[in-house]
Coordinates of C-alpha atoms and ligand atoms in Angstrom, one line a residue:
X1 CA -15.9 -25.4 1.5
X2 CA -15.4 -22.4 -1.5
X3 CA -14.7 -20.2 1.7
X4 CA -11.1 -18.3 2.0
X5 CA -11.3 -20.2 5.3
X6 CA -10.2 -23.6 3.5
X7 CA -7.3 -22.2 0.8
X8 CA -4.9 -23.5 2.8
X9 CA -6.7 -27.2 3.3
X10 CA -7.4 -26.8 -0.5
X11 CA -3.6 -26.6 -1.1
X12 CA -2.3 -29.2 0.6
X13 CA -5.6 -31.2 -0.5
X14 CA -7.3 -30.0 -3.4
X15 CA -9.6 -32.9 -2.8
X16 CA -10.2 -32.7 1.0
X17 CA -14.0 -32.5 0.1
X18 CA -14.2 -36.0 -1.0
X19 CA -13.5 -36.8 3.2
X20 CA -16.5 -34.6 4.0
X21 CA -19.9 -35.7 4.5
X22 CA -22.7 -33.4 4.9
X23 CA -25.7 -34.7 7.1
X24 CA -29.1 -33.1 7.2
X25 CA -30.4 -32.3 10.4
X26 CA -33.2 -30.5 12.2
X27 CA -32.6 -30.3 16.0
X28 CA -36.3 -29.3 16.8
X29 CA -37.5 -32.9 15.0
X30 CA -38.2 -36.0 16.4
X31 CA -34.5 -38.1 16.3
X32 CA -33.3 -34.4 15.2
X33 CA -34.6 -34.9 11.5
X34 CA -31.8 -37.5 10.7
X35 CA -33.0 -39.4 7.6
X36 CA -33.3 -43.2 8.4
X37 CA -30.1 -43.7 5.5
X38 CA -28.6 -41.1 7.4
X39 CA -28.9 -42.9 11.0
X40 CA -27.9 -46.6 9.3
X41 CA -24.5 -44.7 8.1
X42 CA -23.9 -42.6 11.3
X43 CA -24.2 -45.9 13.7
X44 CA -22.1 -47.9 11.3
X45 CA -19.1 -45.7 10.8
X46 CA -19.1 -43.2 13.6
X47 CA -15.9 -43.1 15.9
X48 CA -16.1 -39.5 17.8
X49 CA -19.0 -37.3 17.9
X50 CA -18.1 -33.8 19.0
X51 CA -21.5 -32.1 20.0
X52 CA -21.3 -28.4 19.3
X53 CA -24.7 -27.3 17.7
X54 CA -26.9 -25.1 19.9
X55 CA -28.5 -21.7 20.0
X56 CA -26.3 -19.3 21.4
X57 CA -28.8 -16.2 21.7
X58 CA -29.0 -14.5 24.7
X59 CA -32.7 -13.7 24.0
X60 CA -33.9 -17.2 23.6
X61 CA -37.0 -18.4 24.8
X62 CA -36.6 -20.7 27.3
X63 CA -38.8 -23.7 25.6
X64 CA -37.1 -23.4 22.4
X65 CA -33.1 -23.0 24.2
X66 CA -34.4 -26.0 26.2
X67 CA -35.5 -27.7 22.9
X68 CA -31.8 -26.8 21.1
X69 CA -29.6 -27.1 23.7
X70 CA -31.0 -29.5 26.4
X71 CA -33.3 -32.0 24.5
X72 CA -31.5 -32.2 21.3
X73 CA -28.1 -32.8 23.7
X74 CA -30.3 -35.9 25.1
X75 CA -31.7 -37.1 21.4
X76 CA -28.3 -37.0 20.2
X77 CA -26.6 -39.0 23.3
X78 CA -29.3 -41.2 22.7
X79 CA -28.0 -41.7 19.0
X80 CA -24.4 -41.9 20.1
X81 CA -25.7 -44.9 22.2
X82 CA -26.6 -47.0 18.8
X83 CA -23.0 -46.3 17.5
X84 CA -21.2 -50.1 17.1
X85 CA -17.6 -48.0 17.0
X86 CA -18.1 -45.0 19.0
X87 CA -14.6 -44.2 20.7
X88 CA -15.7 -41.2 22.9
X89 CA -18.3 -38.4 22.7
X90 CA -17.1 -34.3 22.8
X91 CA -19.7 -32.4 24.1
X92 CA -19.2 -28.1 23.7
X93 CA -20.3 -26.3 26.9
X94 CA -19.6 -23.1 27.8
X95 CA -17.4 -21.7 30.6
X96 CA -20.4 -18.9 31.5
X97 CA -22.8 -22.5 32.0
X98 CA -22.2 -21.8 35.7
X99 CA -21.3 -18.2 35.8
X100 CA -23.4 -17.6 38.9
X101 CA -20.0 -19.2 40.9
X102 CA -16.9 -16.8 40.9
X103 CA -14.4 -19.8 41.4
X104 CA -15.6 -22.3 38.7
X105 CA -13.5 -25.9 38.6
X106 CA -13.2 -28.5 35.7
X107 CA -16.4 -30.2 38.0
X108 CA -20.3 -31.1 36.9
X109 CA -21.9 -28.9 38.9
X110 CA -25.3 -30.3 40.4
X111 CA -28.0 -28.3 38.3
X112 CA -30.3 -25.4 39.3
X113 CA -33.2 -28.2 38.5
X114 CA -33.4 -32.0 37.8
X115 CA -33.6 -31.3 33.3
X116 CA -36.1 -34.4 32.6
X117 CA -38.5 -32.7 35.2
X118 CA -38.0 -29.2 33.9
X119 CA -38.8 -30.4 30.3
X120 CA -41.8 -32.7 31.6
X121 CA -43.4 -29.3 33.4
X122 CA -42.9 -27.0 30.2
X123 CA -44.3 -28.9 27.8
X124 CA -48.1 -28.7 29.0
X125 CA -47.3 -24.7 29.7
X126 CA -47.9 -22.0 27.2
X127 CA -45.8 -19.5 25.9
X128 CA -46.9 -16.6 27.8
X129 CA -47.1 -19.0 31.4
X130 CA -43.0 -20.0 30.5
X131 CA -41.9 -16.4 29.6
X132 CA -43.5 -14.9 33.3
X133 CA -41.8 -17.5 35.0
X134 CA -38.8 -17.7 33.2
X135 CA -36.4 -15.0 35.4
X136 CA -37.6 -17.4 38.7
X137 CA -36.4 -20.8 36.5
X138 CA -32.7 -19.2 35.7
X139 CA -32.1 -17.3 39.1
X140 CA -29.1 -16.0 39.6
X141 CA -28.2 -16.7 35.8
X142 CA -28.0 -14.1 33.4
X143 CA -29.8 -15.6 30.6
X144 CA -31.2 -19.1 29.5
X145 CA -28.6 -19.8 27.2
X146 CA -26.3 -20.0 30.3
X147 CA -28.9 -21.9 32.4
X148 CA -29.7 -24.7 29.5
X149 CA -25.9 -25.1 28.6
X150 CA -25.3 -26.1 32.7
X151 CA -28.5 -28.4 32.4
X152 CA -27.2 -29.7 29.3
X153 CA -23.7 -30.6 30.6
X154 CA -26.0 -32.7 33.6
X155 CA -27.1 -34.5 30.6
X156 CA -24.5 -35.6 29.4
X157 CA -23.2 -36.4 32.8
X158 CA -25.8 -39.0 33.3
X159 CA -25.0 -41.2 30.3
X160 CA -21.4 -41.0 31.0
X161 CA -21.6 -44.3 32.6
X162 CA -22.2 -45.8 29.2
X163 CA -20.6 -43.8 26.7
X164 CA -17.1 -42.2 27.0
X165 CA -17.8 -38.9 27.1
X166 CA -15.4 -35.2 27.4
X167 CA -17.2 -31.8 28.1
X168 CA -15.2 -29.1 26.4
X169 CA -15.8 -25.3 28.0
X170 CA -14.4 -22.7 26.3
X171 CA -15.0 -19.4 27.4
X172 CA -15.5 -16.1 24.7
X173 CA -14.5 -17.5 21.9
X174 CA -12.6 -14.7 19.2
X175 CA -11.1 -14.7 15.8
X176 CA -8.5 -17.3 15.0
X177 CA -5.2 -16.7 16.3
X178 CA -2.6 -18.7 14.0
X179 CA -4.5 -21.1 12.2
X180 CA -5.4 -21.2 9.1
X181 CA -4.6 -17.7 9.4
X182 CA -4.5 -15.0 12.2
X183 CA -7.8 -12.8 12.6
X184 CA -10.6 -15.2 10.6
X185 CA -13.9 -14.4 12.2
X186 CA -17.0 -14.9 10.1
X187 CA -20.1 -13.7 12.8
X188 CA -20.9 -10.3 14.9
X189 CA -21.4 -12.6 18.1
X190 CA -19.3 -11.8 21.6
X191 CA -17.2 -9.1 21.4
X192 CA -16.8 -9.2 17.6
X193 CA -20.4 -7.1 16.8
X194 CA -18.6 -4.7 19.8
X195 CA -15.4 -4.5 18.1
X196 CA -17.3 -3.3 14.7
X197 CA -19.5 -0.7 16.4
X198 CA -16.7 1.1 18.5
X199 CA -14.6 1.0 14.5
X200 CA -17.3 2.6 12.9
X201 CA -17.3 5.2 15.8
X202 CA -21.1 4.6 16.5
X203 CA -20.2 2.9 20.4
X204 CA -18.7 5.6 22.0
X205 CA -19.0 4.2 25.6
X206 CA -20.1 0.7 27.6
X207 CA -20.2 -0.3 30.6
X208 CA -17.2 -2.5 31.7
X209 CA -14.5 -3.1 33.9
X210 CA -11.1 -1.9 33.3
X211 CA -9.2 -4.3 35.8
X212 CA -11.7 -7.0 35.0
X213 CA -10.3 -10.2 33.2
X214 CA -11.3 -10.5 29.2
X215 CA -11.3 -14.1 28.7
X216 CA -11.2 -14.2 25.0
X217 CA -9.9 -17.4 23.9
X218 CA -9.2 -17.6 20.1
X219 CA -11.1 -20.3 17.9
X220 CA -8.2 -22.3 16.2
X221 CA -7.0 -23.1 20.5
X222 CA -10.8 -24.1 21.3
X223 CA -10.7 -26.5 18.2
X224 CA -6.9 -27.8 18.9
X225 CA -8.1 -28.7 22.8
X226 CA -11.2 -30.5 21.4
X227 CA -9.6 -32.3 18.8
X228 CA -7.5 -33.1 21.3
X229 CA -9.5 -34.3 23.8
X230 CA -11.5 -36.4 21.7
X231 CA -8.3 -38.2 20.8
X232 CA -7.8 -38.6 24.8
X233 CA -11.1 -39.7 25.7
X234 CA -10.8 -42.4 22.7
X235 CA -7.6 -43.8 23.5
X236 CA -7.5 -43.4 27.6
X237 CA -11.2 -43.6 28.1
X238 CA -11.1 -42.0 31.4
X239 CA -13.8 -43.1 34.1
X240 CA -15.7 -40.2 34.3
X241 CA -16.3 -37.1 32.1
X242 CA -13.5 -35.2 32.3
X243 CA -14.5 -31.3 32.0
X244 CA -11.6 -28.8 30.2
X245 CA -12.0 -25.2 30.9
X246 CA -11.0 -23.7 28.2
X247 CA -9.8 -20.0 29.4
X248 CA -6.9 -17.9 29.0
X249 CA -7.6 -15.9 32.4
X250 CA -5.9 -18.1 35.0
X251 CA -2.5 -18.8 32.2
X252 CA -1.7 -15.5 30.2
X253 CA -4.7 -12.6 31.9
X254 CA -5.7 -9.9 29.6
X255 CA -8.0 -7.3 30.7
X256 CA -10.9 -5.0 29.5
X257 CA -9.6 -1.8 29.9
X258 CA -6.0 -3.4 28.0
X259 CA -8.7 -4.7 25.2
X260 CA -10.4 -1.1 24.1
X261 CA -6.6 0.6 24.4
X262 CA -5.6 -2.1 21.7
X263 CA -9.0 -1.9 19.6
X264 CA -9.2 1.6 19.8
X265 CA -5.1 2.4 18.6
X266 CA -5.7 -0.7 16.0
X267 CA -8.8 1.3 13.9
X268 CA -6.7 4.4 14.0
X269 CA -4.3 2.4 11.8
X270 CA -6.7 0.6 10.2
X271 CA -10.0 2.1 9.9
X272 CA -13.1 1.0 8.5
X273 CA -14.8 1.9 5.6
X274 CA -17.7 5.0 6.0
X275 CA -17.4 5.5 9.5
X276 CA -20.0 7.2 11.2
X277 CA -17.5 9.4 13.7
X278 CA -13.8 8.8 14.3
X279 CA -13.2 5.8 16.8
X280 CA -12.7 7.2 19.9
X281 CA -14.6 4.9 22.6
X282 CA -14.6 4.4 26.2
X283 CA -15.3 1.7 29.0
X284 CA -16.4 2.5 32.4
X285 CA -17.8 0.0 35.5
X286 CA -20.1 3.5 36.7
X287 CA -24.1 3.7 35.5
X288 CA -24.3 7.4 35.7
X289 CA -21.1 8.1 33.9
X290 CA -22.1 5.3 31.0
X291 CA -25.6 6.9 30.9
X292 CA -24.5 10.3 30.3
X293 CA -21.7 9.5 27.7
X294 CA -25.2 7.7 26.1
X295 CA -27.0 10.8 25.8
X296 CA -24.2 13.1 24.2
X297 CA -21.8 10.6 22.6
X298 CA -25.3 8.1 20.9
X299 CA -28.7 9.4 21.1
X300 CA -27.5 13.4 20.4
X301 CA -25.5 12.6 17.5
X302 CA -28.0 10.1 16.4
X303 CA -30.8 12.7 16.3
X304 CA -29.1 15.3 14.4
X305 CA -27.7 12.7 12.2
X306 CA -31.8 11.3 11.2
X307 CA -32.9 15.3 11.3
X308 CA -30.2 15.9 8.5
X309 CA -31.6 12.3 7.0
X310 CA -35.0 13.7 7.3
X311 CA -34.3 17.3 5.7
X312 CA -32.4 15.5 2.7
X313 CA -34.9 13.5 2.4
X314 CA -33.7 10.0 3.2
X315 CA -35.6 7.9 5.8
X316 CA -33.7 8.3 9.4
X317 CA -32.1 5.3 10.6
X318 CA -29.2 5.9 13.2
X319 CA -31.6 6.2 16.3
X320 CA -32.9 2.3 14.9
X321 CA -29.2 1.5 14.8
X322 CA -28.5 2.6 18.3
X323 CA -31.5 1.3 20.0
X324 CA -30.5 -2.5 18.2
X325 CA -27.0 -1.9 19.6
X326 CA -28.2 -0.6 23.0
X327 CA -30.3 -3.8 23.9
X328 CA -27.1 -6.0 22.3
X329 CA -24.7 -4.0 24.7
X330 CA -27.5 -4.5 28.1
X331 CA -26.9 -8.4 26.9
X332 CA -23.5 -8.3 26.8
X333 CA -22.6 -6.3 29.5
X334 CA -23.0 -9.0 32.4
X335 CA -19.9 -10.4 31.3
X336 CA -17.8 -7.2 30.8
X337 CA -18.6 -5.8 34.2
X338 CA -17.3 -9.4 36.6
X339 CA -14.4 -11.6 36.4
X340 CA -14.3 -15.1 37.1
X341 CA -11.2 -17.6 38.0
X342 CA -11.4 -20.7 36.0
X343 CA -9.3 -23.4 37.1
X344 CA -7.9 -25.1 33.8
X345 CA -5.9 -28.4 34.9
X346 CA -7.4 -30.6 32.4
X347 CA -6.2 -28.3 29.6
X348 CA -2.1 -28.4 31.1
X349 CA -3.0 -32.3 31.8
X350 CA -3.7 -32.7 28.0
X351 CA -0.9 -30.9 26.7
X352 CA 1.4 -32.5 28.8
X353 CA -0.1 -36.2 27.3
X354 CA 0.4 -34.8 24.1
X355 CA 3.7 -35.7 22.0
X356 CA 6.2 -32.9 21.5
X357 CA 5.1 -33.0 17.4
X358 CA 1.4 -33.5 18.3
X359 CA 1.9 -30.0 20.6
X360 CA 2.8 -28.4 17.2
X361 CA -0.1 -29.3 15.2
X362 CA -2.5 -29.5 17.9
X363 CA -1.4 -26.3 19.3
X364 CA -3.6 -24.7 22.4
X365 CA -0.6 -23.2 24.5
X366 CA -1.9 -19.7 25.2
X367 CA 1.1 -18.7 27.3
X368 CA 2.5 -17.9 23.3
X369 CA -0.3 -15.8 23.0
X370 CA 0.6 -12.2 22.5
X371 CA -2.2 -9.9 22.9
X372 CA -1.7 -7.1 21.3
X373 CA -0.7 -8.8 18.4
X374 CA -4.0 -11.2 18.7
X375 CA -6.3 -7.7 18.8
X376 CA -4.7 -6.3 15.8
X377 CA -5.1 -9.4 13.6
X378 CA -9.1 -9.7 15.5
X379 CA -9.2 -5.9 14.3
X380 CA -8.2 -6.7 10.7
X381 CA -10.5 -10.0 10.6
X382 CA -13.8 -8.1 11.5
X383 CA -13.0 -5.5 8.4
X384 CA -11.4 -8.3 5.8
X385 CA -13.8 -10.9 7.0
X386 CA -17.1 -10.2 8.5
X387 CA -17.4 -6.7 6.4
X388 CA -15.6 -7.9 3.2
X389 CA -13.8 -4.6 3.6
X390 CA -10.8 -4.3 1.1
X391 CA -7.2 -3.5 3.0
X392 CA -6.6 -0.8 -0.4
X393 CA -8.7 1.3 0.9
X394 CA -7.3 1.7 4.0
X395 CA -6.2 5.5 3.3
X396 CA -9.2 6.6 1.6
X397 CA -10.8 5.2 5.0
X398 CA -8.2 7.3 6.4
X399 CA -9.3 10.7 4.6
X400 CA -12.2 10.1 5.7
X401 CA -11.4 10.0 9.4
X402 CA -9.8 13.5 8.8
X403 CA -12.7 14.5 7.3
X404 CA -15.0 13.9 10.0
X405 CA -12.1 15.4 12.7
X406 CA -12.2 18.4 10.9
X407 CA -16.5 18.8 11.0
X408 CA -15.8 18.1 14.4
X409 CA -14.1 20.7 14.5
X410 CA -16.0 23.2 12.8
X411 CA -19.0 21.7 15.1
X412 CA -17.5 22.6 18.4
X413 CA -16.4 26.0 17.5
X414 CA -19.9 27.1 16.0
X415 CA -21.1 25.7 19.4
X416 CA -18.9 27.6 21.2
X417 CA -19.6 30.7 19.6
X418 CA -23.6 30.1 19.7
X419 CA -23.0 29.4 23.4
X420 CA -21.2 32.7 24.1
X421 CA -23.7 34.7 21.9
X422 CA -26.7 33.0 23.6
X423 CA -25.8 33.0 27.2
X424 CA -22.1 34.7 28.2
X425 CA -22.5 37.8 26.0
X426 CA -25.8 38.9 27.3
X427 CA -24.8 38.7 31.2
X428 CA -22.1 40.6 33.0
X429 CA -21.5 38.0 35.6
X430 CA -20.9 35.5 33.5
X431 CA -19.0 37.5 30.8
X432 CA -16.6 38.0 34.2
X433 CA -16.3 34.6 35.1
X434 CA -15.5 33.5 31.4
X435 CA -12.8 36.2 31.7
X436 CA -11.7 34.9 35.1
X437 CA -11.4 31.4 33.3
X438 CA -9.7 32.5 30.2
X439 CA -6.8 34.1 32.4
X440 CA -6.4 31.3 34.5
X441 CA -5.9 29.0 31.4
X442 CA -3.5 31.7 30.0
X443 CA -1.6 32.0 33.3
X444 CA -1.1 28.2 33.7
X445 CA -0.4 27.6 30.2
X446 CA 2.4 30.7 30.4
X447 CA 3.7 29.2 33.8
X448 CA 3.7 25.7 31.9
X449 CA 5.8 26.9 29.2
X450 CA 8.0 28.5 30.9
X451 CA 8.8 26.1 33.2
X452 CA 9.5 23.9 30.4
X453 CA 11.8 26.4 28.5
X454 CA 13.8 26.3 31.5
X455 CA 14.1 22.7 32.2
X456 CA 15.4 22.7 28.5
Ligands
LIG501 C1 -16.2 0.4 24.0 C2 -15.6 -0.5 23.0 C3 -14.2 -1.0 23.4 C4 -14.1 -2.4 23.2 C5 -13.6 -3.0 24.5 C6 -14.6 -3.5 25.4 C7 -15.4 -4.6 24.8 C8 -16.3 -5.2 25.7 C9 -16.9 -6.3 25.0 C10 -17.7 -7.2 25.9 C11 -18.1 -8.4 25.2 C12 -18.5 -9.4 26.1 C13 -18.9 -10.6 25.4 C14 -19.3 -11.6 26.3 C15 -19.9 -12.8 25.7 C16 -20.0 -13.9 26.6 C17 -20.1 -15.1 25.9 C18 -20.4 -16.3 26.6 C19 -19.8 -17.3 25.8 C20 -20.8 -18.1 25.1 O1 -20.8 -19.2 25.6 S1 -21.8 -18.0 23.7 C21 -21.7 -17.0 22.5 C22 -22.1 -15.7 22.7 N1 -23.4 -15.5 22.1 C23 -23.5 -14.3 21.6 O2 -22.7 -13.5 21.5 C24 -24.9 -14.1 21.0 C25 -25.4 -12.7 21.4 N2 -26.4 -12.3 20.4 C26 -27.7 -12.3 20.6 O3 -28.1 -12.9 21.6 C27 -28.6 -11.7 19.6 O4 -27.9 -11.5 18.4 C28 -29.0 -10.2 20.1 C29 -27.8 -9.4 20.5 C30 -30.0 -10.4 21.2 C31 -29.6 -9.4 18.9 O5 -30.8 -10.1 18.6 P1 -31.7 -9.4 17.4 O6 -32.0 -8.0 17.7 O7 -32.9 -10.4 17.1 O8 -30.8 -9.4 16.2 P2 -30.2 -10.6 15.3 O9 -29.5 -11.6 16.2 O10 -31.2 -11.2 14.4 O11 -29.1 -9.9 14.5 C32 -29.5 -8.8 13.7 C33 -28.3 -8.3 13.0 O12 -27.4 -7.7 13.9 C34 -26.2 -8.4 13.8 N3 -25.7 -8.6 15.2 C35 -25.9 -9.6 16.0 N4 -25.2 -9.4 17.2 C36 -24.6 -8.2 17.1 C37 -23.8 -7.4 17.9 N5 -23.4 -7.9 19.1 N6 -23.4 -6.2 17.5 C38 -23.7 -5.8 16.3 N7 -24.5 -6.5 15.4 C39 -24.9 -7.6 15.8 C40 -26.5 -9.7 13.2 O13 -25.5 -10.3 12.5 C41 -27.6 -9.4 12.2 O14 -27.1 -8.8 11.1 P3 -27.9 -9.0 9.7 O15 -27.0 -8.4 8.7 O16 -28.0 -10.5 9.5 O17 -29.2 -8.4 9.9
NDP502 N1 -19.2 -18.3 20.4 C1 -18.8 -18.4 21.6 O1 -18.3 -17.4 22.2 C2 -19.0 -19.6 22.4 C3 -19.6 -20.8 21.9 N2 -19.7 -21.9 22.7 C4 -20.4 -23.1 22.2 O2 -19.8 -23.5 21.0 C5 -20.8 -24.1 20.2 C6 -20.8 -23.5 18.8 O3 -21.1 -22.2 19.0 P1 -20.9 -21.1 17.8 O4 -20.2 -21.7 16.7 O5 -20.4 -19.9 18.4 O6 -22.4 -20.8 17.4 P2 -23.1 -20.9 16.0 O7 -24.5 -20.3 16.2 O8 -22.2 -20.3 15.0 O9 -23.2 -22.4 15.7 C7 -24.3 -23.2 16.2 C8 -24.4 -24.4 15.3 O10 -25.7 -25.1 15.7 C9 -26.4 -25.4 14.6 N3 -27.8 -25.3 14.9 C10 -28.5 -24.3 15.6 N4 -29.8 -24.5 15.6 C11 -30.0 -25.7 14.9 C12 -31.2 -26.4 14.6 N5 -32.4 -26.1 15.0 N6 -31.0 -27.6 14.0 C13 -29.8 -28.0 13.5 N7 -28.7 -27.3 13.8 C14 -28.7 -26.2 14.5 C15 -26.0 -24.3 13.6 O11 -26.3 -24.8 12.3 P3 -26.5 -23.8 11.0 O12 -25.2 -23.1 10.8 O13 -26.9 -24.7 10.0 O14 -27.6 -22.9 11.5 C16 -24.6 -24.1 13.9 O15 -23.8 -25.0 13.1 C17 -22.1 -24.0 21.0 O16 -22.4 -25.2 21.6 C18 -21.9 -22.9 22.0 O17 -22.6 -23.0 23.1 C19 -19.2 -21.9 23.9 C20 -18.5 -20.9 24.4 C21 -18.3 -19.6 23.7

C-alpha cells in the first residue's frame, strides 16, 4: 500500500488502509490455508468475491495449474457457498480459455473433459506419467494455463445454480490506461517482458503477424468492467452466469505490425538505460525469415558480445539472456501469429445499465482509447515502473544510442573492408562484378538526383 500505485488513493484518503483487510491464504492447502478466524470473518461479512488468483505460466505443470486454477476455483466456490450475505461471485477467466475457436461468444463452452474426472485420474499418476500425456489432455490448446482456465470457468458454471455468479474474460491485459495514472505496469508478463527486450535492443525480430489483431486491453478498463459487473450481478442477479469478453478487437482494432511501429518510434524518444544495441526490431509471420534475422541480429551479436566478456575477463552472459528470451518468445508467439473475433455484447450491455456519472468513474469505453497515445504511456511505464528507470536520464540514454550507432558504424565498415581484402581483391571476376555494382549504384543514384533537380 507504500506503492506509487496508491498516491492518489492516499490523497483523497490518507487512511484508505484502515478499509483493507489482508487474508492469508495458500491455494495449494486443504480449504486454501484460510485460518479458521479467517473463514468465521469471511462467511460473516462477505458481500462479493471477485476470484482472480491463479497461475498464469505458460510452462505450468498440468497437476499443479490444475491444483491453482481448477481445484482452488472449486475450494473457493465451495467457501463462497457458506457466505450468509454473499451478493454475487466475479470469477477472472481469460479470453485465450478457449482459444482453439476463432469466433469465441460471451457462452460456457462445454469443456475438453468433465474437470472432477480429470482431477480424480491425476491424482493416483505421477509426475513423469502426467507430463507424457499432457500435449494429448490440452489438444488443440496451446498450453495448460489456457486449458485449466476453460475447465475452471465449467466450474464455476456448475454452481451457478446456487450462487450468483459473473465470469469476467479479459483478454492481454497491458499497463493502465487512465487510471490512477496512464502507463503503471509492475510485471514482465504478456507483451510487457517483449516491450523491454526490443528497448534494450536485445529482440531484434519475432515472429508475428502484421495485419493480425493485438488485443491488448489496459488494466484500469479490466478492473472498471469487473467492478462493474459485480455491482450487476448483485443488484440484477441474472439467471445464469453471464460471461463479459473483455477485448478491444471487435470495438476500436489495433494491430501487431501498428504495435512495434509505435514501440519502436516511442524508445527512440525515450530510450532505456544501457541498452545493449539501438532499438530497431522487426515482426514477421515467415519461419525462415524470423530464423535467419535470429542468427545475425541475436546469437552473432551475442557471441562476440560473451567473447569480448570472456577476453576482459568477465563471465559471458548474453547467449544465457537470449536463450531465456528465446523460449519466452516460442511461448508467446501462438498469440502474436492468429487473430480471433470476440463477440463483447455483455460489455455494451453493462455500460449501457450503468448511470451516465457511474460511466465516468467506472470507465471501460475503449472506443476513447487512443493507441498511439496508450503505447507511449505503456513504453514510459515499463522504464519508470517495472525498471525504476529515472526520466533525467533520458539524454544520457540518448548518448548512448549514438554511441552504439556510431560502433555500428565503425563495425560495418571494417567488415566491408575485411570482406573486400579477403575475397573481392584477390579474384578478378569478382573485382569486375563489384565494379559492375558500384556503377550501377552510381548511375541510378546520378539519374535519381537529377531527376529530382529537375522536378525542383
Ligand atoms: C519485435 C518487438 C516489437 C513489439 C511488437 C510485437 C509484440 C508482440 C508481443 C506478443 C505478445 C503476446 C502476448 C500474448 C499473451 C497472451 C496472454 C493470454 C492472456 C492471459 O490470459 S495470461 C497472462 C499471460 N501470462 C504470461 O504472460 C506469463 C508468461 N510467462 C511465463 O510463462 C514464464 O515467465 C516464462 C516465459 C515461461 C519464463 O519462465 P522462467 O524461465 O522460469 O522464468 P521466470 O518466470 O522465473 O522469470 C525469470 C525472470 O524473467 C522475467 N521474465 C518473465 N517473463 C519474461 C518475458 N516475457 N520477457 C522478459 N523477461 C521475463 C521474470 O520477471 C524474472 O525476472 P527476475 O528478475 O525475477 O529473475
Ligand atoms: N495478465 C494477463 O494478461 C491476464 C490475466 N488474466 C487473469 O487475471 C487473473 C490475475 O492475473 P495477473 O494479475 O496477471 O497474475 P498474477 O500472477 O500477477 O496474479 C495472480 C495472483 O494469484 C495469487 N496466487 C498465485 N498462486 C497462489 C497460491 N498458490 N496461493 C495463493 N495465491 C496465489 C498471487 O498471489 P501472490 O501475489 O501473493 O503470489 C497473485 O495475487 C488471473 O486469474 C489470470 O488468469 C486473464 C487474462 C489476461
Amino acid at each position: 500500500m507504500s506503492c506509487q500505485l496508491f498516491d492518489r488513493v492516499r490523497e483523497d484518503n490518507p487512511d484508505f488502509h484502515s478499509k483493507i483487510m489482508a487474508v492469508s491464504s495458500e491455494l495449494t492447502q486443504p480449504g486454501l490455508g484460510i485460518s479458521t478466524q479467517d473463514v468465521e470473518r469471511l462467511t460473516a461479512c462477505i458481500n462479493i468475491v471477485f476470484h482472480c488468483a491463479a497461475t498464469i505460466r505458460f510452462d505450468e505443470p498440468l497437476k499443479h495449474a490444475l491444483q491453482l486454477n481448477v481445484m482452488a476455483t472449486q475450494e473457493l466456490l465451495s467457501l463462497a457457498q457458506q457466505m450468509q450475505h454473499l451478493e454475487a461471485f466475479i470469477h477472472i477467466s481469460t479470453a485465450y480459455a478457449n482459444c482453439n475457436r476463432r469466433h469465441i461468444d460471451e457462452v460456457i463452452y462445454p469443456p475438453p473433459v468433465e474437470p472432477k474426472k480429470l482431477i480424480d485420474s491425476l491424482e493416483w499418476m505421477d509426475d513423469g506419467i502426467v507430463h507424457d500425456i499432457t500435449p494429448r489432455l490440452i489438444g488443440d490448446r496451446p498450453n495448460t494455463y489456457t486449458y485449466t482456465k476453460a475447465l475452471a470457468e465449467c466450474v464455476v458454471q456448475q454452481e451457478s445454480a446456487k450462487i450468483n455468479v459473473g465470469i469476467i474474460r479479459p483478454s492481454i491485459v497491458g499497463a493502465s490506461w487512465q487510471e490512477p495514472f496512464p502507463g503503471w505496469i509492475d510485471n514482465f508478463n504478456g507483451p510487457s517482458g517483449i516491450f523491454i527486450a526490443a528497448g534494450k535492443g536485445i529482440l531484434r525480430t519475432m515472429r508475428a503477424n502484421n495485419d493480425a489483431v493485438a488485443d491488448l486491453i489496459p488494466v484500469d478498463v479490466v478492473i472498471n468492467l469487473t467492478l462493474s459487473a459485480g455491482w450487476y450481478t448483485a443488484v440484477h442477479k441474472p439467471k445464469s452466469a453471464l460471461v463479459y469478453n473483455c477485448t478491444t478487437g471487435g470495438i476500436n482494432p489495433f494491430h501487431w505490425g501498428e504495435i512495434e511501429h509505435h514501440v519502436m518510434s516511442s524508445f527512440k524518444r525515450n530510450p532505456l538505460e544501457q541498452a545493449f544495441r539501438r532499438p530497431n526490431a522487426n515482426i514477421t509471420s515467415n519461419y525462415l525469415i524470423n530464423q535467419y534475422w535470429i542468427l545475425v541480429s541475436h546469437k552473432f551479436p551475442a557471441l562476440i558480445y560473451d567473447l569480448f566478456l570472456r577476453l576482459s575477463g568477465q563471465k559471458p552472459q548474453m547467449m544465457r539472456i537470449f536463450n531465456r528470451l528465446h523460449k519466452a518468445i516460442g511461448l508467446l508467439e501462438y498469440f502474436s501469429s492468429q487473430d480471433w473475433e470476440w463477440n463483447s455484447d455483455n460489455m455494451s450491455m453493462l455500460m449501457s445499465q450503468l448511470s451516465p456519472e457511474d460511466r465516468k468513474t467506472f470507465n471501460f469505453d475503449v472506443r476513447q482509447l487512443n493507441w498511439p497515445e496508450y503505447i507511449e504511456s505503456y513504453c514510459i511505464g515499463t522504464k519508470k515502473y517495472v525498471l525504476n528507470e529515472d526520466m533525467s536520464d533520458i539524454p544520457a540514454a540518448r548518448q548512448h544510442l549514438r554511441k552504439l550507432r556510431n560502433i555500428r558504424y565503425t563495425f560495418n565498415t571494417v567488415l566491408l573492408v575485411f570482406i573486400w581484402r579477403v575475397f573481392i581483391a584477390r579474384s578478378q571476376m569478382a573485382r569486375n562484378i563489384w565494379y559492375f555494382v558500384v556503377s550501377l549504384c552510381f548511375k541510378f543514384l546520378s539519374y535519381f538526383r537529377a531527376s529530382s533537380t529537375l522536378t525542383n
